[in-house]
Short mmCIF file of C-alpha atoms in Angstrom, two decimals:
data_model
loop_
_atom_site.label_atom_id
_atom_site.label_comp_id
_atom_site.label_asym_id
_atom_site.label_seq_id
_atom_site.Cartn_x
_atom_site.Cartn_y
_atom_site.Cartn_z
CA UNK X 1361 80.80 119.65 96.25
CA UNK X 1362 79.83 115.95 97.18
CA UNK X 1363 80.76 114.83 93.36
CA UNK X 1364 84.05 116.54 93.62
CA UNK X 1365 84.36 114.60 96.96
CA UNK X 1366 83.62 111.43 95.14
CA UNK X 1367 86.78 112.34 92.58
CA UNK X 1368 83.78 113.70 89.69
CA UNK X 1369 84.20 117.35 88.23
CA UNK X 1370 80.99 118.40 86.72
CA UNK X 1371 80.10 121.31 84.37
CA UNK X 1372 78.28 122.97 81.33
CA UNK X 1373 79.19 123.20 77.46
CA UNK X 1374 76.39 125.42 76.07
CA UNK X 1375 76.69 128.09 72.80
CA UNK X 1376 75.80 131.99 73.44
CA UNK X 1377 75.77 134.04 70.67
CA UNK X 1378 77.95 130.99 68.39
CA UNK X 1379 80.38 131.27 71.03
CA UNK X 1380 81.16 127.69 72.68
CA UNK X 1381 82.32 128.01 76.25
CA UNK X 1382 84.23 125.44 77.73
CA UNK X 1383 84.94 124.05 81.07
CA UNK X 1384 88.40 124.78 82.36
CA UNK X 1385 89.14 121.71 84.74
CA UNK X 1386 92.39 120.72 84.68
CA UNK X 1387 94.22 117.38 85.69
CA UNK X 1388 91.34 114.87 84.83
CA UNK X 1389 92.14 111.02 83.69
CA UNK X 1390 89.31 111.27 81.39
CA UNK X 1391 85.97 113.03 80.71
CA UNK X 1392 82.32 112.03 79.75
CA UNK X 1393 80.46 114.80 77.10
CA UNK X 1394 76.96 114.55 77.04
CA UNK X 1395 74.45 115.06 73.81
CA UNK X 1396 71.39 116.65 74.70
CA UNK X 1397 68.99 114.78 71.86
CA UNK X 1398 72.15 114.04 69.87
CA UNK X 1399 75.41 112.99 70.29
CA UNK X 1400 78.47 115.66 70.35
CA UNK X 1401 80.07 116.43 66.89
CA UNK X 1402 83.89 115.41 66.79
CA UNK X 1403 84.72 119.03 66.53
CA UNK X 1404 83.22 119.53 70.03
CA UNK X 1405 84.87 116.18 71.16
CA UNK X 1406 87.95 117.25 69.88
CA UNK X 1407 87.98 120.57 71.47
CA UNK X 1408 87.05 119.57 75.06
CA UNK X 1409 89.18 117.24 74.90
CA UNK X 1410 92.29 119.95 73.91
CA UNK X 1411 91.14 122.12 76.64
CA UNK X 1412 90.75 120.10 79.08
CA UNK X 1413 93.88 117.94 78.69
CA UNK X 1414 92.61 114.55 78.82
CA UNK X 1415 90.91 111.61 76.30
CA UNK X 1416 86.84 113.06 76.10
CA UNK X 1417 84.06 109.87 75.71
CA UNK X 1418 81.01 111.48 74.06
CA UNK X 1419 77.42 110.05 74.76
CA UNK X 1420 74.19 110.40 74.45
CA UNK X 1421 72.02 111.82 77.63
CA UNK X 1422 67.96 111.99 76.32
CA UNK X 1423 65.80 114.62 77.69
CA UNK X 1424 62.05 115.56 76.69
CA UNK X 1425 62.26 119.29 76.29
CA UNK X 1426 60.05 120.36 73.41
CA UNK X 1427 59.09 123.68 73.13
CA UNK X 1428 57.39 125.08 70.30
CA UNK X 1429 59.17 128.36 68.79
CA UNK X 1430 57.98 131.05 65.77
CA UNK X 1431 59.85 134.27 64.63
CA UNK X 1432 62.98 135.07 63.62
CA UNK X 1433 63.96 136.01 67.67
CA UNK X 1434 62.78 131.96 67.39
CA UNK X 1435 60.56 132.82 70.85
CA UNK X 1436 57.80 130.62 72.24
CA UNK X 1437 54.57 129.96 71.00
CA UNK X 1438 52.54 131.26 73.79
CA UNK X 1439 49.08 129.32 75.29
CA UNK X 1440 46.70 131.94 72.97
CA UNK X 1441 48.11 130.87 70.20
CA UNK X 1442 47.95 127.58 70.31
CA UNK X 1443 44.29 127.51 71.25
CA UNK X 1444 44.09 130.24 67.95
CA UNK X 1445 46.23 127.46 65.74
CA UNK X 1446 43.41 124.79 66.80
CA UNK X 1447 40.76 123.51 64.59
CA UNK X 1448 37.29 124.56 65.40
CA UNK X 1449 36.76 125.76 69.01
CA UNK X 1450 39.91 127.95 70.09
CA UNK X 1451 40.75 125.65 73.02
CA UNK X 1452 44.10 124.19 74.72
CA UNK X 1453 44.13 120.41 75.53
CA UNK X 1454 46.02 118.89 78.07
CA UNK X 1455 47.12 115.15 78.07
CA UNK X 1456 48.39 112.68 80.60
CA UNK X 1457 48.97 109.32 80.12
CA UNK X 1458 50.85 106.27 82.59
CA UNK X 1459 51.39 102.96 82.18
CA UNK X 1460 48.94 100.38 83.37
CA UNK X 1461 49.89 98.36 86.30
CA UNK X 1462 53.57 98.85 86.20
CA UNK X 1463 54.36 97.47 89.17
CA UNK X 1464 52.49 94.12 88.68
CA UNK X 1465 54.87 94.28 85.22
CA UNK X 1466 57.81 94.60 87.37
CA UNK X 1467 56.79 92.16 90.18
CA UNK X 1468 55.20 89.01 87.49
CA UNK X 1469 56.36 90.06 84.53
CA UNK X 1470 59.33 88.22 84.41
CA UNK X 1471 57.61 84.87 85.77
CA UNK X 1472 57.37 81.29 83.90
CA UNK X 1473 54.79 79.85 83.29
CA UNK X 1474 54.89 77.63 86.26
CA UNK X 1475 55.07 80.58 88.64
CA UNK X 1476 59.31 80.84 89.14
CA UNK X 1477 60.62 84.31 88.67
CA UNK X 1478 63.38 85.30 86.37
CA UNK X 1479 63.56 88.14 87.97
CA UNK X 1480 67.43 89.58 87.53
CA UNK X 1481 68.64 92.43 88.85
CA UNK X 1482 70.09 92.63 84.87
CA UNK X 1483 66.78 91.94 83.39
CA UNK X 1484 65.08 94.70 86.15
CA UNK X 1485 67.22 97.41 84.94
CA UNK X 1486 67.04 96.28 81.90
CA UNK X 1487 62.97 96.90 81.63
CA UNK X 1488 63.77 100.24 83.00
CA UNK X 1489 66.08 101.80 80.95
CA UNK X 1490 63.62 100.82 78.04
CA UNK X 1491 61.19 102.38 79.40
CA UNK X 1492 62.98 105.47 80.32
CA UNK X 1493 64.40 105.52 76.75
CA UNK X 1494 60.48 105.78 75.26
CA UNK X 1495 59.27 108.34 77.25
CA UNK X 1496 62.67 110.16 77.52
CA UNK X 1497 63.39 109.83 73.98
CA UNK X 1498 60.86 109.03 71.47
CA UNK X 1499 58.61 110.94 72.89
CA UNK X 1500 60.06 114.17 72.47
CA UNK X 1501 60.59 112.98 68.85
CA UNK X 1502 56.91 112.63 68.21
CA UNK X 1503 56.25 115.60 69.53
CA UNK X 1504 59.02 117.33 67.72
CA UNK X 1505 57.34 115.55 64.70
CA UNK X 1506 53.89 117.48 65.53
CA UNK X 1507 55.86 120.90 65.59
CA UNK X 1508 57.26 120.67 62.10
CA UNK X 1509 53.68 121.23 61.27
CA UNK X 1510 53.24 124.35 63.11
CA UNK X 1511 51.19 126.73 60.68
CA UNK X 1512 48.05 128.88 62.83
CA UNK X 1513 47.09 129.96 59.27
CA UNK X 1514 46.41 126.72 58.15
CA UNK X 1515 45.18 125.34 62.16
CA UNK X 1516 48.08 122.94 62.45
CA UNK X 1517 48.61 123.30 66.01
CA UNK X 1518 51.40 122.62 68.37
CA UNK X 1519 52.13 120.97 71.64
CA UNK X 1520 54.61 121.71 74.69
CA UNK X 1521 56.34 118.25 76.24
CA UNK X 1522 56.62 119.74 80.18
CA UNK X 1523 57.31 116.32 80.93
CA UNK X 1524 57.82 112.68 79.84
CA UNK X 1525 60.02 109.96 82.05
CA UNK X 1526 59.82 107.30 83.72
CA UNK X 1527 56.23 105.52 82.53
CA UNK X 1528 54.73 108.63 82.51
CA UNK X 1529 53.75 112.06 80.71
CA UNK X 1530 52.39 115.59 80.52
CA UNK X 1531 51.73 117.32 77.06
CA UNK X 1532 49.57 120.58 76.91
CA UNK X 1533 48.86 121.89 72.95
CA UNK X 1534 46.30 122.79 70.73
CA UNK X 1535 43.28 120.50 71.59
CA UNK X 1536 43.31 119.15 68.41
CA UNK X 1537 45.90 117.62 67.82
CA UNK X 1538 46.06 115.65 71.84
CA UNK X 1539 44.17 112.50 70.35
CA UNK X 1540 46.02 111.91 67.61
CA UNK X 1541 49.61 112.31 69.84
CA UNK X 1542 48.07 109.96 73.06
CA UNK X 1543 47.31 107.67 70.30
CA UNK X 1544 50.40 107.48 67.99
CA UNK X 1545 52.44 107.42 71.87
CA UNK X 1546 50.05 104.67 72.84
CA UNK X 1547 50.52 102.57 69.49
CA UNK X 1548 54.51 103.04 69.15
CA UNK X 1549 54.64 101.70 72.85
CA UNK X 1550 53.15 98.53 71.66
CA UNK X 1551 55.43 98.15 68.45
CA UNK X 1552 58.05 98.90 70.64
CA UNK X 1553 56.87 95.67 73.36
CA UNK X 1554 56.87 94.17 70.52
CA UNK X 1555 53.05 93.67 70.91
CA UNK X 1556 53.50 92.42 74.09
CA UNK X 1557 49.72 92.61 75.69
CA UNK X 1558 50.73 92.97 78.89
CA UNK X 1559 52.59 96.49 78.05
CA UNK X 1560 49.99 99.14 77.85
CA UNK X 1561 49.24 103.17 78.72
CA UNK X 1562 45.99 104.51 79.15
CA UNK X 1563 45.42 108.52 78.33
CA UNK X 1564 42.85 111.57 80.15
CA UNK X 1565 42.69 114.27 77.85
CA UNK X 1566 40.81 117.98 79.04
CA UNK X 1567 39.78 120.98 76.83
CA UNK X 1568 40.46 124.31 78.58
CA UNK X 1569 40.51 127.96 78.41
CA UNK X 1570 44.29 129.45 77.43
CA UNK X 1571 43.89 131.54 80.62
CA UNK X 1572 42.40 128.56 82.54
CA UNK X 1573 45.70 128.13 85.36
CA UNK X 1574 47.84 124.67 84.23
CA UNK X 1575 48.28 123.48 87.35
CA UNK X 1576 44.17 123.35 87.80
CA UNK X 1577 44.04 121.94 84.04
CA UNK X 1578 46.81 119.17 85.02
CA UNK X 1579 44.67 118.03 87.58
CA UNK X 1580 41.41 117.65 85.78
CA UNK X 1581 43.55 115.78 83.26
CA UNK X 1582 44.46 113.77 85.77
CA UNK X 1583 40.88 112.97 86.61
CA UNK X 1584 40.08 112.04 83.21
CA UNK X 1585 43.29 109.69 83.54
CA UNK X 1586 42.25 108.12 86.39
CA UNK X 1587 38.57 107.39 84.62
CA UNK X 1588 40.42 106.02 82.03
CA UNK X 1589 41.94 103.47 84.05
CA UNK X 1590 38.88 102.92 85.93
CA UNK X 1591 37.58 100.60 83.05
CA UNK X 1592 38.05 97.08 83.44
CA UNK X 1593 41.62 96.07 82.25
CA UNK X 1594 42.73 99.77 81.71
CA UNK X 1595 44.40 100.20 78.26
CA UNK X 1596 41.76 102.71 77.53
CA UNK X 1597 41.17 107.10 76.55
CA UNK X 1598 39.37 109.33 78.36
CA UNK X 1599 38.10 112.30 76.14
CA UNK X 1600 35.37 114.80 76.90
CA UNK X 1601 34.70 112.96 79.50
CA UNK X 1602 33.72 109.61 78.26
CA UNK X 1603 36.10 106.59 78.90
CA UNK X 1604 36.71 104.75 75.97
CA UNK X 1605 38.62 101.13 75.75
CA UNK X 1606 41.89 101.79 73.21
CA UNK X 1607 40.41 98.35 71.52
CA UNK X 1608 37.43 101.18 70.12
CA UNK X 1609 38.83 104.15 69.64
CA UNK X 1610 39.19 103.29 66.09
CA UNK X 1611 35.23 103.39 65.93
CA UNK X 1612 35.43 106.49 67.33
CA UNK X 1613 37.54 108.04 65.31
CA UNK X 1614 35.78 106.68 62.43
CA UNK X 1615 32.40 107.73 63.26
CA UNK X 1616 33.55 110.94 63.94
CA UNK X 1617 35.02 111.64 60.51
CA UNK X 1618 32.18 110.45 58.59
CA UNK X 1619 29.92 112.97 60.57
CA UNK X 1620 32.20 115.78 59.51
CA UNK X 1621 32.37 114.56 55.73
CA UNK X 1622 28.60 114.63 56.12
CA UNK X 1623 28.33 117.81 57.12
CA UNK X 1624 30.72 119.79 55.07
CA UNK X 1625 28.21 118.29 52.10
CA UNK X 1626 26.28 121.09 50.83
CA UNK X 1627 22.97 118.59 51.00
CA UNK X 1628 23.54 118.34 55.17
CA UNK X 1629 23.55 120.66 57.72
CA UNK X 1630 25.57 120.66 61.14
CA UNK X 1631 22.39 119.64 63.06
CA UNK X 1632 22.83 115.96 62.08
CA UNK X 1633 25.97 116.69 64.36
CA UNK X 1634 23.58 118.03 67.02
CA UNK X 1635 20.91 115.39 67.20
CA UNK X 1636 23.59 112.44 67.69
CA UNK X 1637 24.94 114.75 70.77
CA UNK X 1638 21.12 115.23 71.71
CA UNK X 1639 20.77 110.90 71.75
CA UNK X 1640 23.55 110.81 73.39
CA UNK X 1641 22.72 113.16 76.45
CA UNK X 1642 19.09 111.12 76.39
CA UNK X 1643 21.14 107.78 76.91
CA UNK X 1644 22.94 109.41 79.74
CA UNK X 1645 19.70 110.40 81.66
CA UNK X 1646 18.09 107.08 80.90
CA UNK X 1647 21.23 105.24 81.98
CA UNK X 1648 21.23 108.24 85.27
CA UNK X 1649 17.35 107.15 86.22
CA UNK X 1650 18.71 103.67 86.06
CA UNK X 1651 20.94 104.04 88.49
CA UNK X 1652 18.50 105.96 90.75
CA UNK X 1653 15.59 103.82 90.68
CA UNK X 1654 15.97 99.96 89.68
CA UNK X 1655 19.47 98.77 89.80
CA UNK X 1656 18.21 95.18 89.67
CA UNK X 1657 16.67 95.76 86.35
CA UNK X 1658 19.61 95.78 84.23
CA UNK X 1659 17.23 96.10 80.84
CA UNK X 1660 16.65 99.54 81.84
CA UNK X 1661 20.22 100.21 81.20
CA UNK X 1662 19.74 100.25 77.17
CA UNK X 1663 15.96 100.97 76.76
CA UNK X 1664 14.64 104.37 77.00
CA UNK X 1665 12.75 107.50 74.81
CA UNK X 1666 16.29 108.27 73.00
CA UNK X 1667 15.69 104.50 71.04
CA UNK X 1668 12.48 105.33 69.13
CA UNK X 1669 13.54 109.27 69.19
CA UNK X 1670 16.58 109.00 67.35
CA UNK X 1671 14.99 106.76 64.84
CA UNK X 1672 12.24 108.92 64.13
CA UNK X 1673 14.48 112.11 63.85
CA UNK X 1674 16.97 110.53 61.91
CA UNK X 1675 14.54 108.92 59.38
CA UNK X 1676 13.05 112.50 59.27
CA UNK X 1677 16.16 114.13 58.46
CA UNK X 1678 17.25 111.27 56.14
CA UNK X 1679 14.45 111.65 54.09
CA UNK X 1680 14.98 115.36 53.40
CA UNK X 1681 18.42 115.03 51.87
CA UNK X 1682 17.93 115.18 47.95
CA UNK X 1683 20.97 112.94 47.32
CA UNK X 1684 20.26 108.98 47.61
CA UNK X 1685 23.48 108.32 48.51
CA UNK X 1686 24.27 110.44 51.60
CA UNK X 1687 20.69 109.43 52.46
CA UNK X 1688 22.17 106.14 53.13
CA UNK X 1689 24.80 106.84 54.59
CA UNK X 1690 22.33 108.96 56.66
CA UNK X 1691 20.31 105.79 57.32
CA UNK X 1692 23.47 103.66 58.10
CA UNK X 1693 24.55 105.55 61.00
CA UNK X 1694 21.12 105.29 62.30
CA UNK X 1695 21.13 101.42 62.11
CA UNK X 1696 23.69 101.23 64.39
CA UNK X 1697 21.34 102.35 66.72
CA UNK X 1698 18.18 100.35 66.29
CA UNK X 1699 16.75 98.93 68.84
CA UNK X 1700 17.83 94.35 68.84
CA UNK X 1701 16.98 93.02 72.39
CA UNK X 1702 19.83 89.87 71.38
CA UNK X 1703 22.65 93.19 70.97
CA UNK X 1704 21.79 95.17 74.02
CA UNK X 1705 25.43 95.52 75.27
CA UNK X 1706 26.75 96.39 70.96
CA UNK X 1707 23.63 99.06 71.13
CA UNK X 1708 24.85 100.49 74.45
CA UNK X 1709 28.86 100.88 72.94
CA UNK X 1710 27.37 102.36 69.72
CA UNK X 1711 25.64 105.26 71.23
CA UNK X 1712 28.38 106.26 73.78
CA UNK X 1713 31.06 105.75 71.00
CA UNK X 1714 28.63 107.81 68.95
CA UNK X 1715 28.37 110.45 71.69
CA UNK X 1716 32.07 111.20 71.97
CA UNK X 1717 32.16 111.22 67.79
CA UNK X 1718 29.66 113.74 68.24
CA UNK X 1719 31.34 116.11 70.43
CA UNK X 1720 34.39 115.88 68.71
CA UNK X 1721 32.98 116.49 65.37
CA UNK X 1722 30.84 119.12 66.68
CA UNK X 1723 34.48 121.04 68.45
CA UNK X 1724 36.52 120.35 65.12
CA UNK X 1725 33.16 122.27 62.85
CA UNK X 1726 32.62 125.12 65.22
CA UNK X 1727 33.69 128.00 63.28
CA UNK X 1728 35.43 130.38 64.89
CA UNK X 1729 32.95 133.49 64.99
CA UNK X 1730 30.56 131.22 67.22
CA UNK X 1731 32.33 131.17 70.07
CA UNK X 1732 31.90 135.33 70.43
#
């Protein structure tokens, strides 16, 4: 009613059963057709415009509405079987991510160097419409990207946008694939700034239950957001509950693949897994009794039991592996965390970087069976 008091006539074009209905208004000067995803056919344009009398502009409106479908009745994939289409553990992940510090972009980001602002009500609307064309419309492409894949038989999981806009999104989908989305949507957002520096999104990513309740899961994703952003500068992932600066996830990522092509060696066993996740948890309680009892002793931060532990154990286990060269790459891993008092803060980022490696490769090898 208030549009048609403003002189606007608003309606719906959708297909039912490969019938097109039409809207019947009559006595317009012109009309506006809008594409959902992509832009109306001529055909369509063509009929609208005989129907309703009156020259028909088509455009383009983008919305982030990806659903993932299966069947011939083409229904949704439900939340079990996504978590059954996931590798390893049969878990759902959900992911938020939000730009950093999008008002200080707003409010300095169009300052010279000298400090005057070229702010424009043009170049303000400008910033936003590019932004809402990202997360309105490429994002739903990626994710329509990850869907293609869809196969439970071979775990290619799926993922549901429920919402992207604005400078900020919500994705829930087999846990699996979350990381690799977050970061694909976090690297296309800086081709798309054209590397700008100052453009960046940080990501909080949770591992639940399918019968876990989403609006409890959205929540704890947000708290793994919002420890995401806690680092200094932002720009940064927060998975299984470890914060990790964007500038490293590539180490992350890379230590976590070579544990799984360790392990799926016939020579190595999943343990080697299981004893960086055991250093790891010893780093935490050292780092923990820190905290508690000598906060002016910042050595204590880096040097505890797990140092001369791991070392031992992973020499141990190095030197029971028959072939010489996975027994260096055994020993290599374990280099990275020797003990060098000049490399306190590297040793420190190894073993947390190693940590989250750990628990990912450890979710991804679970077999199924082990979780009943």
């Amino acid at each position: 009613a208030i549009f048609a008091e403003l002189g606007f006539n608003i309606d719906l074009i959708y297909t039912h059963k490969k019938q097109t209905h039409y809207p019947t208004m009559k006595g317009l000067d012109y009309a506006i057709i809008q594409g959902i995803r992509d832009v109306p056919d001529n055909n369509t344009v063509n009929d609208v415009s005989r129907q309703l009398e009156c020259p028909v502009l088509p455009s383009l409106r983008y919305t982030v509405n990806v659903t993932p479908m299966v069947g011939e009745d083409w229904r949704p994939v439900t939340f079990d079987k996504l978590a059954e289409a996931s590798k390893g553990i049969e878990y759902i992940g959900v992911l938020r991510m939000d730009v950093d510090d999008l008002g200080n972009l707003f409010g300095a980001g169009f300052k010279k160097p000298n400090g005057e602002s070229r702010a424009s009500l043009a170049r303000v609307a400008s910033l936003s419409n590019a932004l809402s064309l990202y997360f309105e419309g490429w994002v739903g492409e990626i994710c329509r990207d990850i869907n293609k894949k869809y196969d439970p038989k071979k775990e290619e999981g799926a993922v549901y946008a429920v919402y992207s806009g604005g400078d900020d999104l919500f994705i829930v989908g087999s846990w699996d694939v979350l990381p690799n989305v977050a970061k694909r949507i976090r690297d296309d957002l800086a081709e798309f700034a054209c590397q700008n520096s100052d453009v960046h999104i940080s990501a909080g990513i949770i591992l639940q239950n399918p019968k876990y309740p989403l609006y409890l899961a959205a929540d704890d994703a947000e708290g793994m957001l919002k420890r995401a952003k806690g680092l200094e500068g932002k720009n940064a992932i927060c998975f299984l509950g470890q914060p990790v600066k964007w500038s490293q996830w590539d180490q992350v990522i890379a230590f976590k693949d070579e544990l799984i092509n360790l392990v799926t060696q016939e020579a190595i066993s999943r343990s080697l897994i299981w004893l960086f996740s055991h250093f790891y948890q010893q780093y935490q309680a050292t780092v923990e009794n820190y905290k508690q009892t000598n906060k002016a002793n910042q050595s204590q931060l880096f040097w505890g039991p797990w140092m001369w532990r791991s070392a031992y154990q992973l020499r141990r286990f190095a030197d029971r592996i028959n072939n010489e060269e996975l027994k260096q790459r055994v020993l290599t891993l374990s280099e990275k965390l020797r003990p060098n008092p000049a490399e306190k803060q590297t040793l420190a980022l190894n073993i947390e970087l190693m940590g989250v490696a750990a628990r990912w490769a450890e979710a991804l090898t679970r077999k199924k069976d082990e979780e009943k």
